[in-house]
Amino acid sequence: MWYLIEGYDGADALPKRQQARPQHLARLQALREQGRLLLAGPCPAIDAEDPGPAGFSGSLIVAEFESLDAARAWAEADPYVAAGVYSRVEVRPFRKVLP
């Protein structure tokens, strides 16, 4: 089943995000290679493709896992969590309808 993982950036998260980004992307790439990643990306804190020093308000990932518990465990092991980028993470089931 698909699961939506939404991480919410804490205050002053941009430097932490930049430092942990390579490890974060490596985990996403592994999901992609396994055919389990539907989409992933950051949410700019302002209405701009590149928010610059304004940074990001969080990230969204939609990926396939065997259960909600497995999705939560994967999300909690994210380098952004360990680095203190996210102040909280929500994981919930997702049903793809379109396209």
Short mmCIF file of C-alpha atoms in Angstrom, two decimals:
data_model
loop_
_atom_site.label_atom_id
_atom_site.label_comp_id
_atom_site.label_asym_id
_atom_site.label_seq_id
_atom_site.Cartn_x
_atom_site.Cartn_y
_atom_site.Cartn_z
CA MET A 1 0.00 0.00 0.00
CA TRP A 2 1.03 3.61 -0.54
CA TYR A 3 1.77 5.86 2.43
CA LEU A 4 2.12 9.62 2.64
CA ILE A 5 4.97 10.82 4.82
CA GLU A 6 4.95 14.51 5.68
CA GLY A 7 7.81 16.05 7.60
CA TYR A 8 7.46 19.54 9.07
CA ASP A 9 10.65 21.58 9.38
CA GLY A 10 11.48 23.09 12.74
CA ALA A 11 12.92 26.55 13.31
CA ASP A 12 16.28 27.26 11.68
CA ALA A 13 16.24 23.89 9.90
CA LEU A 14 17.89 24.95 6.63
CA PRO A 15 21.55 24.37 7.67
CA LYS A 16 20.62 21.00 9.19
CA ARG A 17 18.67 20.11 6.04
CA GLN A 18 21.61 20.98 3.80
CA GLN A 19 24.00 18.88 5.89
CA ALA A 20 21.76 15.78 6.03
CA ARG A 21 20.49 16.03 2.43
CA PRO A 22 22.89 13.52 0.79
CA GLN A 23 21.92 10.76 3.25
CA HIS A 24 18.22 11.66 2.95
CA LEU A 25 18.38 11.49 -0.86
CA ALA A 26 20.24 8.17 -0.78
CA ARG A 27 17.34 6.56 1.11
CA LEU A 28 14.85 7.98 -1.39
CA GLN A 29 16.96 6.74 -4.29
CA ALA A 30 16.91 3.24 -2.77
CA LEU A 31 13.09 3.33 -2.67
CA ARG A 32 13.06 4.54 -6.28
CA GLU A 33 15.34 1.73 -7.41
CA GLN A 34 12.99 -0.75 -5.72
CA GLY A 35 10.02 0.76 -7.61
CA ARG A 36 8.44 1.89 -4.32
CA LEU A 37 8.64 5.70 -4.67
CA LEU A 38 5.70 7.57 -6.18
CA LEU A 39 6.94 11.09 -5.46
CA ALA A 40 9.11 13.07 -3.09
CA GLY A 41 10.13 16.67 -2.64
CA PRO A 42 10.47 19.65 -0.34
CA CYS A 43 7.87 22.37 0.26
CA PRO A 44 9.42 25.84 -0.18
CA ALA A 45 8.66 28.20 2.71
CA ILE A 46 7.80 30.93 0.20
CA ASP A 47 6.14 30.94 -3.22
CA ALA A 48 9.32 30.34 -5.19
CA GLU A 49 11.02 27.40 -6.90
CA ASP A 50 14.23 28.27 -5.02
CA PRO A 51 13.35 29.78 -1.65
CA GLY A 52 16.96 30.73 -0.89
CA PRO A 53 17.54 31.58 2.78
CA ALA A 54 13.78 31.30 3.52
CA GLY A 55 14.30 27.54 3.29
CA PHE A 56 11.53 24.98 3.40
CA SER A 57 8.47 24.31 5.52
CA GLY A 58 8.82 20.55 5.18
CA SER A 59 8.82 17.62 2.78
CA LEU A 60 6.36 15.21 1.23
CA ILE A 61 7.06 11.58 0.33
CA VAL A 62 4.62 9.04 -1.10
CA ALA A 63 6.06 5.53 -1.08
CA GLU A 64 4.98 1.92 -0.89
CA PHE A 65 5.44 -0.08 2.31
CA GLU A 66 4.07 -3.39 3.58
CA SER A 67 2.26 -1.71 6.49
CA LEU A 68 1.66 1.54 8.32
CA ASP A 69 4.10 0.41 11.02
CA ALA A 70 6.78 -0.20 8.38
CA ALA A 71 6.18 3.24 6.86
CA ARG A 72 6.41 4.87 10.29
CA ALA A 73 9.63 3.01 11.11
CA TRP A 74 11.16 4.06 7.78
CA ALA A 75 10.13 7.69 8.37
CA GLU A 76 11.53 7.76 11.91
CA ALA A 77 14.90 6.47 10.62
CA ASP A 78 15.21 9.34 8.13
CA PRO A 79 18.43 11.39 8.42
CA TYR A 80 16.32 14.55 8.59
CA VAL A 81 14.76 13.25 11.80
CA ALA A 82 18.15 12.38 13.29
CA ALA A 83 19.56 15.78 12.29
CA GLY A 84 16.66 17.68 13.86
CA VAL A 85 15.33 19.07 10.57
CA TYR A 86 11.79 17.90 11.22
CA SER A 87 9.91 19.06 14.29
CA ARG A 88 7.29 16.39 13.59
CA VAL A 89 6.47 13.70 11.04
CA GLU A 90 3.03 12.41 10.05
CA VAL A 91 2.50 9.11 8.25
CA ARG A 92 -0.84 8.01 6.87
CA PRO A 93 -2.23 5.68 4.20
CA PHE A 94 -2.57 7.10 0.70
CA ARG A 95 -4.72 5.87 -2.16
CA LYS A 96 -3.53 6.88 -5.62
CA VAL A 97 -6.41 7.65 -7.97
CA LEU A 98 -4.99 9.89 -10.72
CA PRO A 99 -3.14 9.89 -13.01
#
